[in-house]
mmCIF file of C-alpha atoms and ligand atoms in Angstrom:
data_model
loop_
_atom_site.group_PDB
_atom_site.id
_atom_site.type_symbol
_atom_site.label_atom_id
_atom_site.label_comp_id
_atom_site.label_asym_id
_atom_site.label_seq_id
_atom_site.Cartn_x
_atom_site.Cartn_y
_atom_site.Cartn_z
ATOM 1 C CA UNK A 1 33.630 13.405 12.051
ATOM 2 C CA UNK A 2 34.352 17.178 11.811
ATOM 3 C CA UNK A 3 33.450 20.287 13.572
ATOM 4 C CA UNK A 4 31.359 21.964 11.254
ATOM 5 C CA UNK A 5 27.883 20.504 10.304
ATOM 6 C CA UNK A 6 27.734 19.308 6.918
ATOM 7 C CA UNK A 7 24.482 20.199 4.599
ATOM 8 C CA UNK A 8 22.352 17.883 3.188
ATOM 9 C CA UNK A 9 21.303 17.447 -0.599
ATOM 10 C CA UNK A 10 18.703 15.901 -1.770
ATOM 11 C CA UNK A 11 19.531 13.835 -4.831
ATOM 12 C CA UNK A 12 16.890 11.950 -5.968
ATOM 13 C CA UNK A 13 13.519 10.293 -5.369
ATOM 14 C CA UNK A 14 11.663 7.372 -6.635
ATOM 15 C CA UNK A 15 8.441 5.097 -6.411
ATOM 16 C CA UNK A 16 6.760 1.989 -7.392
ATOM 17 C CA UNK A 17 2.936 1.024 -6.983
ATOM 18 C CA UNK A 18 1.833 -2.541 -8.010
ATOM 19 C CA UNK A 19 -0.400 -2.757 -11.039
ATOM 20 C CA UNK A 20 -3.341 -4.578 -9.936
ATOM 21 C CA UNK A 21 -5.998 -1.989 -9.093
ATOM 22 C CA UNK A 22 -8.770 -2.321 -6.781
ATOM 23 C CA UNK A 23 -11.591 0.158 -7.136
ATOM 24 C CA UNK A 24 -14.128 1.166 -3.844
ATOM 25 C CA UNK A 25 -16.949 -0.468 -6.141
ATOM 26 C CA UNK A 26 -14.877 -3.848 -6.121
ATOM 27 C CA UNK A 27 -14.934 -3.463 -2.488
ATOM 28 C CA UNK A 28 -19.046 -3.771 -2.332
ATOM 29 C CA UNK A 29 -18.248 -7.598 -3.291
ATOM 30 C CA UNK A 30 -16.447 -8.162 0.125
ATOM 31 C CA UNK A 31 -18.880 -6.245 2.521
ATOM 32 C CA UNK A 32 -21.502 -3.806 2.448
ATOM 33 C CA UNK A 33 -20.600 -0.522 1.595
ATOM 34 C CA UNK A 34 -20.539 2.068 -1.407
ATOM 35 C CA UNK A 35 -18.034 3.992 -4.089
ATOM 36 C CA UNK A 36 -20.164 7.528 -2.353
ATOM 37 C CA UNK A 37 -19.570 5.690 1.173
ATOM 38 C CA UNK A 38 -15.726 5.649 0.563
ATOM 39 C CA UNK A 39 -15.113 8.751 -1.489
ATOM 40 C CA UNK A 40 -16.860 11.044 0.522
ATOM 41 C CA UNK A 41 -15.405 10.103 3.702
ATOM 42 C CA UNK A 42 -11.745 9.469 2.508
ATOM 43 C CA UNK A 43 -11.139 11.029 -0.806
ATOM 44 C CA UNK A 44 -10.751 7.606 -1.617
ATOM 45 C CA UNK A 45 -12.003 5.825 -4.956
ATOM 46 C CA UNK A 46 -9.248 3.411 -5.855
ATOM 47 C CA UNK A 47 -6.011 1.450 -4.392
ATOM 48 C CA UNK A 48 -2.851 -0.555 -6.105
ATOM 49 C CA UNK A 49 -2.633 -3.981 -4.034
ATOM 50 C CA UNK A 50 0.084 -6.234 -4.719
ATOM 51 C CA UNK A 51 -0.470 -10.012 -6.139
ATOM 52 C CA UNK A 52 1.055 -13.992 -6.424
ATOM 53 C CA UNK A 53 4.464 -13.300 -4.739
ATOM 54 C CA UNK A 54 4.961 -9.491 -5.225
ATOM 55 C CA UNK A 55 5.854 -7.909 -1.915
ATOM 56 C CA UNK A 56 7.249 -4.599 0.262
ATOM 57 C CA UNK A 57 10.598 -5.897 -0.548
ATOM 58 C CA UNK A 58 9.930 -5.935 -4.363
ATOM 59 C CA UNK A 59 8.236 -2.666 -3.936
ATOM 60 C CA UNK A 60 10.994 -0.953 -2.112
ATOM 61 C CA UNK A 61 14.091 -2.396 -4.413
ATOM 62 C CA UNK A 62 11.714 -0.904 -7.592
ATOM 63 C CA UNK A 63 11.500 2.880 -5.922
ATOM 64 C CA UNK A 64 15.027 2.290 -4.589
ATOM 65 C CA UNK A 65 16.419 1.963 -8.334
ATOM 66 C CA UNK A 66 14.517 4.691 -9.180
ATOM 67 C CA UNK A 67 15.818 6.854 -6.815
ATOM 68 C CA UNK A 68 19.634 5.893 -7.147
ATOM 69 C CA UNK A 69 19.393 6.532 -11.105
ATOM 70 C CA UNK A 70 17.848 10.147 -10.737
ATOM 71 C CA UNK A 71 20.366 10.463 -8.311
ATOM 72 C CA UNK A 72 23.180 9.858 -10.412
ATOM 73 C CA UNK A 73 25.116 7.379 -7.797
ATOM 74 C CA UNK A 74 26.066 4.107 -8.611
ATOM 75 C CA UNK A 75 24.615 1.275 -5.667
ATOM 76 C CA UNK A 76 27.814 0.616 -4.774
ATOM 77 C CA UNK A 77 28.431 4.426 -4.025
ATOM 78 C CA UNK A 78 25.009 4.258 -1.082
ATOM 79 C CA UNK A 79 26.678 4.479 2.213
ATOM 80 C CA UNK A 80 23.911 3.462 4.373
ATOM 81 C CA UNK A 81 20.168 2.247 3.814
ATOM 82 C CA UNK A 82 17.671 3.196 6.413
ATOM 83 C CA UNK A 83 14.200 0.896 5.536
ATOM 84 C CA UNK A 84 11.000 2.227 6.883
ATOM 85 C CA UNK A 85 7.846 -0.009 6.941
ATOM 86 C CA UNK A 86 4.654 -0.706 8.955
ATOM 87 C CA UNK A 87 4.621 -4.142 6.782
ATOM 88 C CA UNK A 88 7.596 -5.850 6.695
ATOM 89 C CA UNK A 89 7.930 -9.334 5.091
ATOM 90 C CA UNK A 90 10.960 -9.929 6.645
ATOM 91 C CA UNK A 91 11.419 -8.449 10.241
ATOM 92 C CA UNK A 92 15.157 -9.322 10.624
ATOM 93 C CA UNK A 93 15.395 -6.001 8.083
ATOM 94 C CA UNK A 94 13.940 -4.980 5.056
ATOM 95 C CA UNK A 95 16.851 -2.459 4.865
ATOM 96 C CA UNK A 96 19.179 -6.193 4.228
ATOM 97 C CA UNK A 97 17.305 -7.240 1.810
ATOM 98 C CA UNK A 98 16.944 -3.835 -0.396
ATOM 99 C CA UNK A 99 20.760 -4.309 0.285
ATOM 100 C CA UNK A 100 21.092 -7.218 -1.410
ATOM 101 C CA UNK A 101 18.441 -6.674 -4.282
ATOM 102 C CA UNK A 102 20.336 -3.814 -4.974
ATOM 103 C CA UNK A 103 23.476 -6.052 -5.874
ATOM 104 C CA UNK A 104 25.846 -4.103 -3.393
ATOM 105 C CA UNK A 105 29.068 -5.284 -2.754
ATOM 106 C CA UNK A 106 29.867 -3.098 0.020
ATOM 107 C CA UNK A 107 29.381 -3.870 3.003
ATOM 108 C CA UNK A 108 27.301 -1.305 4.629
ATOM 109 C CA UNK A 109 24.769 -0.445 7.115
ATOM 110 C CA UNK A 110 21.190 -1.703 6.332
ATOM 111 C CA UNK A 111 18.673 -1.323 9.250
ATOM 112 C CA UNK A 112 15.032 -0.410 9.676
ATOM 113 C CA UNK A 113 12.597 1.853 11.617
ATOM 114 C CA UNK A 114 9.291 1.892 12.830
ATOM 115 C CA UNK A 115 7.132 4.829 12.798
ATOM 116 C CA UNK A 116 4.296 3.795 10.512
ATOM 117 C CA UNK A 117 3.088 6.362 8.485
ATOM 118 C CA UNK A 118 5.795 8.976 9.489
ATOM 119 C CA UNK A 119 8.445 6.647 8.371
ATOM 120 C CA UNK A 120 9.674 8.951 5.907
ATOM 121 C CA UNK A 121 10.259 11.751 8.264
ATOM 122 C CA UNK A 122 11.684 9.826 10.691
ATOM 123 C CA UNK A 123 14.024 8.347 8.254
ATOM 124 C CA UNK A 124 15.008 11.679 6.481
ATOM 125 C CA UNK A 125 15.816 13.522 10.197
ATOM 126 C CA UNK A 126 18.291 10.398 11.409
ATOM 127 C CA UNK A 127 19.766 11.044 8.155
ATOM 128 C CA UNK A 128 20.078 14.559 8.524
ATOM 129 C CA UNK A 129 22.236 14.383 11.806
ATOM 130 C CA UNK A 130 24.324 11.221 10.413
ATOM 131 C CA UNK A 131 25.318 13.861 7.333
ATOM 132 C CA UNK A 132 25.380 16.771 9.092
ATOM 133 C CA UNK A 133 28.127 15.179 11.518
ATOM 134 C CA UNK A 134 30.086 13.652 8.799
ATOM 135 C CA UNK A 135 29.638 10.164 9.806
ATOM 136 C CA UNK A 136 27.981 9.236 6.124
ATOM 137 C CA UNK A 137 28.192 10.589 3.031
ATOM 138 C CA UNK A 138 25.449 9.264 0.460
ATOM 139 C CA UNK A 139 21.941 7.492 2.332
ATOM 140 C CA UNK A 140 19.331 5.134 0.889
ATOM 141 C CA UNK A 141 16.251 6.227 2.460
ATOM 142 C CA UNK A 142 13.155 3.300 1.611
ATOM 143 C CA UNK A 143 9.755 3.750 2.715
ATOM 144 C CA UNK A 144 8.213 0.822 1.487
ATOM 145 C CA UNK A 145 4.660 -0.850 2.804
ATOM 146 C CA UNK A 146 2.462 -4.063 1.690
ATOM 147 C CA UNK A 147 -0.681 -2.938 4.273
ATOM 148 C CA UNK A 148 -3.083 -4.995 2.089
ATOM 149 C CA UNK A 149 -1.693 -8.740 3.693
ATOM 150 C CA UNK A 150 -2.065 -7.132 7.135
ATOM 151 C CA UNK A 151 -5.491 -6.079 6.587
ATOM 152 C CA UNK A 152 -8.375 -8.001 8.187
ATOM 153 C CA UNK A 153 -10.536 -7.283 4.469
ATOM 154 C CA UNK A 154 -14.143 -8.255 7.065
ATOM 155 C CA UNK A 155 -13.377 -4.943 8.348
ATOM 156 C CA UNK A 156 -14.752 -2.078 5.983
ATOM 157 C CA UNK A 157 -13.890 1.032 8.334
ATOM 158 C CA UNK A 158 -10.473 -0.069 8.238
ATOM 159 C CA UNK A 159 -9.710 -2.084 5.142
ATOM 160 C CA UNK A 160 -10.952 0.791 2.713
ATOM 161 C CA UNK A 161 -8.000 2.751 3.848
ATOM 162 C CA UNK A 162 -5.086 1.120 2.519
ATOM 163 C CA UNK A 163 -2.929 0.234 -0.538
ATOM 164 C CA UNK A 164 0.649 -0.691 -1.239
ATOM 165 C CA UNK A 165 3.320 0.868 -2.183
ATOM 166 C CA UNK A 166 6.997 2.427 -1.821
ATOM 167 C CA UNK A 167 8.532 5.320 -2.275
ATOM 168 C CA UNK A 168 12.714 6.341 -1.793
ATOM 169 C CA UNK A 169 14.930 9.146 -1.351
ATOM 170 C CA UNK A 170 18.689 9.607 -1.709
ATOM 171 C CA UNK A 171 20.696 12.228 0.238
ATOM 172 C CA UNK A 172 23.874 13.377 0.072
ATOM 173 C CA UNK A 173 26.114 15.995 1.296
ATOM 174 C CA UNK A 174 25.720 19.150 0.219
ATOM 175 C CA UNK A 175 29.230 20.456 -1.666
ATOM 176 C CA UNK A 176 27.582 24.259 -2.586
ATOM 177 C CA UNK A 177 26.742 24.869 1.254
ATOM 178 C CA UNK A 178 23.056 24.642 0.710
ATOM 179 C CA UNK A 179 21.054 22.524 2.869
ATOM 180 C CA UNK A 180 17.806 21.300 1.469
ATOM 181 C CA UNK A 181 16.411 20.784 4.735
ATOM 182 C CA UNK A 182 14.861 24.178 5.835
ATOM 183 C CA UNK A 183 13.719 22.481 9.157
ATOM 184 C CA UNK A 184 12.740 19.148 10.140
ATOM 185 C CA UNK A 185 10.863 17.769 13.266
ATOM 186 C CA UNK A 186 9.463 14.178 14.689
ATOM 187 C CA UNK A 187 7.304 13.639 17.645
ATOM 188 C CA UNK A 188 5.929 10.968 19.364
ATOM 189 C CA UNK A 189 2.772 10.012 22.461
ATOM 190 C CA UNK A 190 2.930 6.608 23.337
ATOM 191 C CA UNK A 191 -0.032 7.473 25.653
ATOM 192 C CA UNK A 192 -2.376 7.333 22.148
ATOM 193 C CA UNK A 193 -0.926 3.403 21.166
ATOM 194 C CA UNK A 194 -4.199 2.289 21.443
ATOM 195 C CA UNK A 195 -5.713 4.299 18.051
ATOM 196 C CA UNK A 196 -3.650 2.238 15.759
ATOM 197 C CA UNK A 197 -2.050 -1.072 16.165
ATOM 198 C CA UNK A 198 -0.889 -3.835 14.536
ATOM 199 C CA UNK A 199 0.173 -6.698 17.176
ATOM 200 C CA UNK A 200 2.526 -9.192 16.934
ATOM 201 C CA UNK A 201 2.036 -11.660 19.633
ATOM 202 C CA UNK A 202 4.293 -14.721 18.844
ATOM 203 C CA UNK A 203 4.445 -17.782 20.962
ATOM 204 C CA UNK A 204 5.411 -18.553 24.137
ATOM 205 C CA UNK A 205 7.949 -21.695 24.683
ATOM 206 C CA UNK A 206 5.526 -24.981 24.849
ATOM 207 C CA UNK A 207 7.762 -25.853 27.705
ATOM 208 C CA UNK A 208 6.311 -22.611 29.759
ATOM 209 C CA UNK A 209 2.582 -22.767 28.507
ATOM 210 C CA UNK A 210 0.978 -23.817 25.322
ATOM 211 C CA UNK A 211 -0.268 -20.965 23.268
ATOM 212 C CA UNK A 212 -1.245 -20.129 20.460
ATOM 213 C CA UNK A 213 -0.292 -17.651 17.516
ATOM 214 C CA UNK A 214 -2.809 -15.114 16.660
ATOM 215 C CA UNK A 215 -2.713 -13.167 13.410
ATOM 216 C CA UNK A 216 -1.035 -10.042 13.377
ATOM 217 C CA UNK A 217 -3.573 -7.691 11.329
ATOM 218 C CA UNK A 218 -3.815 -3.575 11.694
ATOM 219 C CA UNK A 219 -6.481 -2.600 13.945
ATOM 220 C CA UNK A 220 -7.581 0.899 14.264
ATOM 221 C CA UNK A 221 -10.280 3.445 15.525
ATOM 222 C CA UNK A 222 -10.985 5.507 12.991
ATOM 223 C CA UNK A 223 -13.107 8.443 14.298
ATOM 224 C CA UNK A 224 -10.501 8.519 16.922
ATOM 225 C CA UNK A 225 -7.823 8.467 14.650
ATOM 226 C CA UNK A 226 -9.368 10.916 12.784
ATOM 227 C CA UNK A 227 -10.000 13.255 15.670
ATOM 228 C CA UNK A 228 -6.536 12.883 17.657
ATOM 229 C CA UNK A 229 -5.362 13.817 14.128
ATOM 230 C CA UNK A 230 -7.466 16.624 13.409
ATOM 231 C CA UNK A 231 -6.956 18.302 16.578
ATOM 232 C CA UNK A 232 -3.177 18.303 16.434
ATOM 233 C CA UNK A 233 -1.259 18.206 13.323
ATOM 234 C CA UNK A 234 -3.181 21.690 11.893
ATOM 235 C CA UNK A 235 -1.434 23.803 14.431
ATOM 236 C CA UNK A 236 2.122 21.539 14.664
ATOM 237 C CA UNK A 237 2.541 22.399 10.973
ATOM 238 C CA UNK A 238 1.615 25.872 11.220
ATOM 239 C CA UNK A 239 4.359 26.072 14.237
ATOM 240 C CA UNK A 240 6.965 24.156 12.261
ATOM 241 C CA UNK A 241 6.327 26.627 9.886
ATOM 242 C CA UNK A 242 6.466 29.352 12.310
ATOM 243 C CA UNK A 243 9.634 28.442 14.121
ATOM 244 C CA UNK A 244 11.109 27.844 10.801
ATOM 245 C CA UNK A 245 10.364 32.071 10.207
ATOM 246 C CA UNK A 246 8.535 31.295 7.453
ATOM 247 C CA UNK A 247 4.273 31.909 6.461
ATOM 248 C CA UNK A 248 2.849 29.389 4.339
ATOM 249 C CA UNK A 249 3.229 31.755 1.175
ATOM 250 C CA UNK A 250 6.917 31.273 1.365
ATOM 251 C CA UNK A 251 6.433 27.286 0.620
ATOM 252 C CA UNK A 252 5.565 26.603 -3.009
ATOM 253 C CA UNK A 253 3.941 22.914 -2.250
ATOM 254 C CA UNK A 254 2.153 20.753 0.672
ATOM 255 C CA UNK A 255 2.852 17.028 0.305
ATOM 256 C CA UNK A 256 0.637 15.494 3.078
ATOM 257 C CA UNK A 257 0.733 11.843 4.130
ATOM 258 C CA UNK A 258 -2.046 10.424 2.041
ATOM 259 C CA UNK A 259 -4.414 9.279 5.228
ATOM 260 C CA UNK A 260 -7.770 10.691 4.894
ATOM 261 C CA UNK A 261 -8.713 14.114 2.432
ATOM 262 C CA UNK A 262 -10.507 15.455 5.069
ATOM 263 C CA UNK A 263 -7.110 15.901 7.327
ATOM 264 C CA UNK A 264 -5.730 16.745 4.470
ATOM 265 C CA UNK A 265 -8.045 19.907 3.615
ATOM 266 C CA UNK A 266 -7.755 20.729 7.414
ATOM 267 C CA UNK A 267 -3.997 21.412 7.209
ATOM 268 C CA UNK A 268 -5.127 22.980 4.041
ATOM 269 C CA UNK A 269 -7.400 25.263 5.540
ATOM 270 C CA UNK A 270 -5.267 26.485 8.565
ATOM 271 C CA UNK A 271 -2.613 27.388 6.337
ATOM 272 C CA UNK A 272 -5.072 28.839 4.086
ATOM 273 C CA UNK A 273 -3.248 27.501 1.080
ATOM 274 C CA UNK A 274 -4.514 27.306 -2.231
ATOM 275 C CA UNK A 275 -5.677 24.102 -4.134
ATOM 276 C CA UNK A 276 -3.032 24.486 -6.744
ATOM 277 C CA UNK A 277 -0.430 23.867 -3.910
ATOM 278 C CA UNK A 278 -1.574 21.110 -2.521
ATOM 279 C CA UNK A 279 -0.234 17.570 -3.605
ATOM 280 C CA UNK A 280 -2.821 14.516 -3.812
ATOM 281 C CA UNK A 281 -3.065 11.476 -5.027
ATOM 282 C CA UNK A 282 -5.138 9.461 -2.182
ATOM 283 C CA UNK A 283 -8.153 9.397 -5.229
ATOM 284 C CA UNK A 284 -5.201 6.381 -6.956
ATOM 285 C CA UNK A 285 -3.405 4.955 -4.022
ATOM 286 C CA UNK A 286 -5.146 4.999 -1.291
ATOM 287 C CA UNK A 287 -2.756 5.165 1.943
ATOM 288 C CA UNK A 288 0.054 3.850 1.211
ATOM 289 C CA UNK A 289 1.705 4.561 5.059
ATOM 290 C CA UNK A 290 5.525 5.726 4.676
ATOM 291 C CA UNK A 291 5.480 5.100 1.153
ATOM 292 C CA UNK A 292 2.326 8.196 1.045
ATOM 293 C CA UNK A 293 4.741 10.851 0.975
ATOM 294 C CA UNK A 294 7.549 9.997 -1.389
ATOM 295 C CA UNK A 295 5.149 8.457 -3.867
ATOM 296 C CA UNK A 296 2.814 11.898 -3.781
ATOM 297 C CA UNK A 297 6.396 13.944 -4.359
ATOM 298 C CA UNK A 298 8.066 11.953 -7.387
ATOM 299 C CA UNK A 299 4.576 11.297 -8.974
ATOM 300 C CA UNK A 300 4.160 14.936 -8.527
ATOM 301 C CA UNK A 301 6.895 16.066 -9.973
ATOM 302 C CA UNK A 302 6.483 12.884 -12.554
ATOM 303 C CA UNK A 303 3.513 14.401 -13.496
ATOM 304 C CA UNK A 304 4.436 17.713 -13.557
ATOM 305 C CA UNK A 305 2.044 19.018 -10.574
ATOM 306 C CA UNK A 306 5.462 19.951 -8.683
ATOM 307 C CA UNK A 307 7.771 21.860 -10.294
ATOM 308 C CA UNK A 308 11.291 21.914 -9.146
ATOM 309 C CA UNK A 309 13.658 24.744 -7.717
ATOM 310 C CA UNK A 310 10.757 24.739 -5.301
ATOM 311 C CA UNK A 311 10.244 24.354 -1.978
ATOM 312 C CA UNK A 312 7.834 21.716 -0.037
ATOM 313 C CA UNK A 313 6.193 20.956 3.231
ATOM 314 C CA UNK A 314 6.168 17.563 3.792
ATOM 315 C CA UNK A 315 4.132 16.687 7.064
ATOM 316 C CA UNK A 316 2.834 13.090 8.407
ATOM 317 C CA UNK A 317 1.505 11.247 11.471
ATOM 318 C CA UNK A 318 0.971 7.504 11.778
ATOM 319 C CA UNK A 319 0.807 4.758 14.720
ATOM 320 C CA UNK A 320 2.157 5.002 17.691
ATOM 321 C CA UNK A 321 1.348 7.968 17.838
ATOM 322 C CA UNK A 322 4.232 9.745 15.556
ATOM 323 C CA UNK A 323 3.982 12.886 13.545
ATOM 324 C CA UNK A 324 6.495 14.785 12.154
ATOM 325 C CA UNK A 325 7.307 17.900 9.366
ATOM 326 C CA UNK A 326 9.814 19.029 7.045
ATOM 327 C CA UNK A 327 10.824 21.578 4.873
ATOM 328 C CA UNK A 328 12.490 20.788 1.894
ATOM 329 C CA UNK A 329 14.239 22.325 -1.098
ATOM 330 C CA UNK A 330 13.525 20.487 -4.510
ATOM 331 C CA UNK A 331 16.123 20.788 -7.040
ATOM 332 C CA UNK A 332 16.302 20.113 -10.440
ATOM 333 C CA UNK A 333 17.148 16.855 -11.776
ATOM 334 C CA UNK A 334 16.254 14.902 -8.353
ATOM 335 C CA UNK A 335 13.082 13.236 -10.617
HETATM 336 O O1 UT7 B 401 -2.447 6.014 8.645
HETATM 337 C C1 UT7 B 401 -3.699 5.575 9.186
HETATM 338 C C2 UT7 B 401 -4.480 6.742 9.440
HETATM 339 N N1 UT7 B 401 -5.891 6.498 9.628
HETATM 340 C C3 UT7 B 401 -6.763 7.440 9.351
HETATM 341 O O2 UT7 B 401 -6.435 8.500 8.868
HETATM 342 C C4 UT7 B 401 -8.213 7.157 9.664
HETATM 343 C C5 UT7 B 401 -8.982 8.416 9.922
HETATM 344 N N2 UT7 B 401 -10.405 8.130 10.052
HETATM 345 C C6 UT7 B 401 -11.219 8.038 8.992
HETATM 346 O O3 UT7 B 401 -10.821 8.245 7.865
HETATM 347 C C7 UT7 B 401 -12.673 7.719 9.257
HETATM 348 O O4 UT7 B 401 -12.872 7.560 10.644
HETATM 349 C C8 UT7 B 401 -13.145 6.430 8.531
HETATM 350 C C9 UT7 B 401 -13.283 6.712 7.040
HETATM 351 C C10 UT7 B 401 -12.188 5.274 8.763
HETATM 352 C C11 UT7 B 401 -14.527 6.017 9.038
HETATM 353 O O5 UT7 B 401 -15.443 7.099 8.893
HETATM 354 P P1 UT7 B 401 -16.380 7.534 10.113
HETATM 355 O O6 UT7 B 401 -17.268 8.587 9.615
HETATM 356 O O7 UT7 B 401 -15.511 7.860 11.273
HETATM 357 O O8 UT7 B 401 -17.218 6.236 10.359
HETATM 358 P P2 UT7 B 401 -17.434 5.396 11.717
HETATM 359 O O9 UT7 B 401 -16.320 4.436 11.910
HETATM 360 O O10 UT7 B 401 -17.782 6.290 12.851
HETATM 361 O O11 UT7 B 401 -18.736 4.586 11.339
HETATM 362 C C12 UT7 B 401 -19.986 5.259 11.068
HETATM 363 C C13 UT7 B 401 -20.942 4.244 10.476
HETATM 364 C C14 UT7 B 401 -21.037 2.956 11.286
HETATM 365 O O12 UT7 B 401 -22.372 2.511 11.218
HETATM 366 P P3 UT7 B 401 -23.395 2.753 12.423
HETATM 367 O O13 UT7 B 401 -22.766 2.097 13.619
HETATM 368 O O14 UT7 B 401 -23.478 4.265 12.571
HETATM 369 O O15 UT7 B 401 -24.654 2.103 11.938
HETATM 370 C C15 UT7 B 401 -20.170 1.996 10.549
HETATM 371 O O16 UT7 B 401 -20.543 0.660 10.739
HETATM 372 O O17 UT7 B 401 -20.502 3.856 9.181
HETATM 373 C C16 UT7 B 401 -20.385 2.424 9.126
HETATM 374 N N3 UT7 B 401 -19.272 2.095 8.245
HETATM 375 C C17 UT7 B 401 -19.416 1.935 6.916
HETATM 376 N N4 UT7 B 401 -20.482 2.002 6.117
HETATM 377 C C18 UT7 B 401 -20.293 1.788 4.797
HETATM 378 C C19 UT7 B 401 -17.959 1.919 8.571
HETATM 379 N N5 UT7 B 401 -17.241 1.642 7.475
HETATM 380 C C20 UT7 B 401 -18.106 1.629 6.440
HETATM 381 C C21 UT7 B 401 -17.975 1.401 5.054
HETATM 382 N N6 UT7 B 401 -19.083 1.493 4.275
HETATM 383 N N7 UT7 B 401 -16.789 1.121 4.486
#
């Protein structure tokens, strides 16, 4: 620990989508709907599902590999892995197993956190304050999520949503003094649970009462979703911005969560920031929860959409309700 807070780098990021590809006109076989249903409404036309055995584990070691090259640390150098999924295959920690996929030796800490869609956020500000105060040096963060085996594919307002994916950042301390997190902020409201859920029930002891298990698959109300959303995050990023003393000229790039184009535009539009500023790739992927963001910012700068010695707003919301925002510098070299 030490008295001074320690700045944060960011050192590199990575992703991984699975192959198989599932277009919104290979969805009309399942139910009744349309490519113009979908694409209109969600700025949606296509999604990467994973298939036989793949998983969010397999996913999440990919982008974490990624991310640890461009960062230029060896996996026995990570100090801590923080795992952030709203589909874990294994709920004893996904942060374990990208532990042990990883082939580290050390013996570190591996945990996860649930905040759905906002995972990344979440993840990034916890390891903010754990660098800032010393405690760790070099952090794994993995957003990684496999929505498509939690999806009840009957339902077509809620199934058309999602793909799979992960997406993973490294940070590090900061040895020039310059923090690469402008500002960062998480909320919560408990009170809106009931938008978005995915329930996992178990079974009581036979001894107490039979029961029985009932699938755990993502539920959600979409138009309220959509409107909770709609209502809120607009203004929360323009404050973040605000109380960050910055206008939305001073950011060079938006990377949204990839939930719906609409909300997307909305921020947009409040911010009045031009198209060319904007990061998108829900047309490919679909939403791919806390994997949205990091896969929109290394494919972006993959593709060469984001350019580096930039800056970027990053802003989310997901289940629960959670939301969150950050401003981040990108430097050369983390892609
Ligand atoms: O991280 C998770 C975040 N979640 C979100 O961001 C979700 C935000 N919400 C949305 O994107 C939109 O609410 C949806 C795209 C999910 C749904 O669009 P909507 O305009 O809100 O549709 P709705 O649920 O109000 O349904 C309108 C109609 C209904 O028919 P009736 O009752 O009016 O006859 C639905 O049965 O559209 C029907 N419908 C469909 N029709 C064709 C619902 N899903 C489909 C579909 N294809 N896939």
């Amino acid at each position: 620990m030490t008295d001074k807070l320690i700045p944060l780098r960011i050192a590199g990021v990575g992703y991984c989508v699975p192959d198989t590809v599932i277009t919104n006109e290979d969805l009309t076989k399942l139910y009744e709907t349309s490519d113009e249903w979908i694409y209109t409404r969600t700025g949606i036309k296509e999604r990467r599902l994973v298939s036989g055995n793949q998983n969010a584990i397999d996913l999440g070691y990919e982008a974490a590999k990624n991310a640890i090259e461009k960062s230029g640390f060896a996996p026995d150098e990570i100090d801590m892995i923080i795992a952030a999924s709203t589909a874990p295959i294994e709920l004893y920690s996904m942060g374990c197993q990208i532990h042990k996929r990883l082939g580290i030796t050390r013996q570190i800490p591996a945990f996860d956190i649930s905040a759905a869609c906002t995972g990344l956020i979440y993840g990034l500000s916890l390891a903010k304050g754990l660098i800032a105060s010393g405690m760790y040096k070099n952090i794994l963060i993995v957003a990684t999520d496999n929505n498509s085996k939690l999806l009840d594919w009957t339902d077509r307002g809620t199934s058309i949503l999602f793909g799979d994916g992960a997406g993973a950042m490294v940070v590090t301390q900061a040895e020039d003094g310059i923090d690469d997190i402008i500002s960062i902020d998480i909320k919560s409201d408990g009170n809106y649970d009931h938008l978005i859920s995915l329930p996992f029930d178990g079974k009581n002891c036979p001894l107490v009462e039979p029961s029985e298990v009932k699938p755990s698959i993502i539920k959600m109300n979409g138009r309220g979703v959509y409107s909770f959303v709609a209502k809120i995050l607009p203004k929360y990023v323009e404050e973040l911005l605000h109380n960050a003393g910055l206008k939305s000229e001073d950011v060079d790039y938006m990377i949204p969560h990839q939930a719906n184009i609409r909300i997307i535009q909305a921020v947009q539009d409040r911010l009045g920031l031009p198209e060319e500023k904007v990061v998108t790739n829900i047309k490919y992927y679909g939403n791919t929860s806390a994997a949205s963001i990091p896969i929109a910012l290394a494919e972006g700068v993959e593709t060469g959409k984001v350019k580096l010695n930039s800056t970027a707003l990053l802003c989310g919301f997901g289940a629960g309700m959670t939301w969150g925002g950050a401003i981040v510098r990108l430097r050369e070299g983390i892609c």
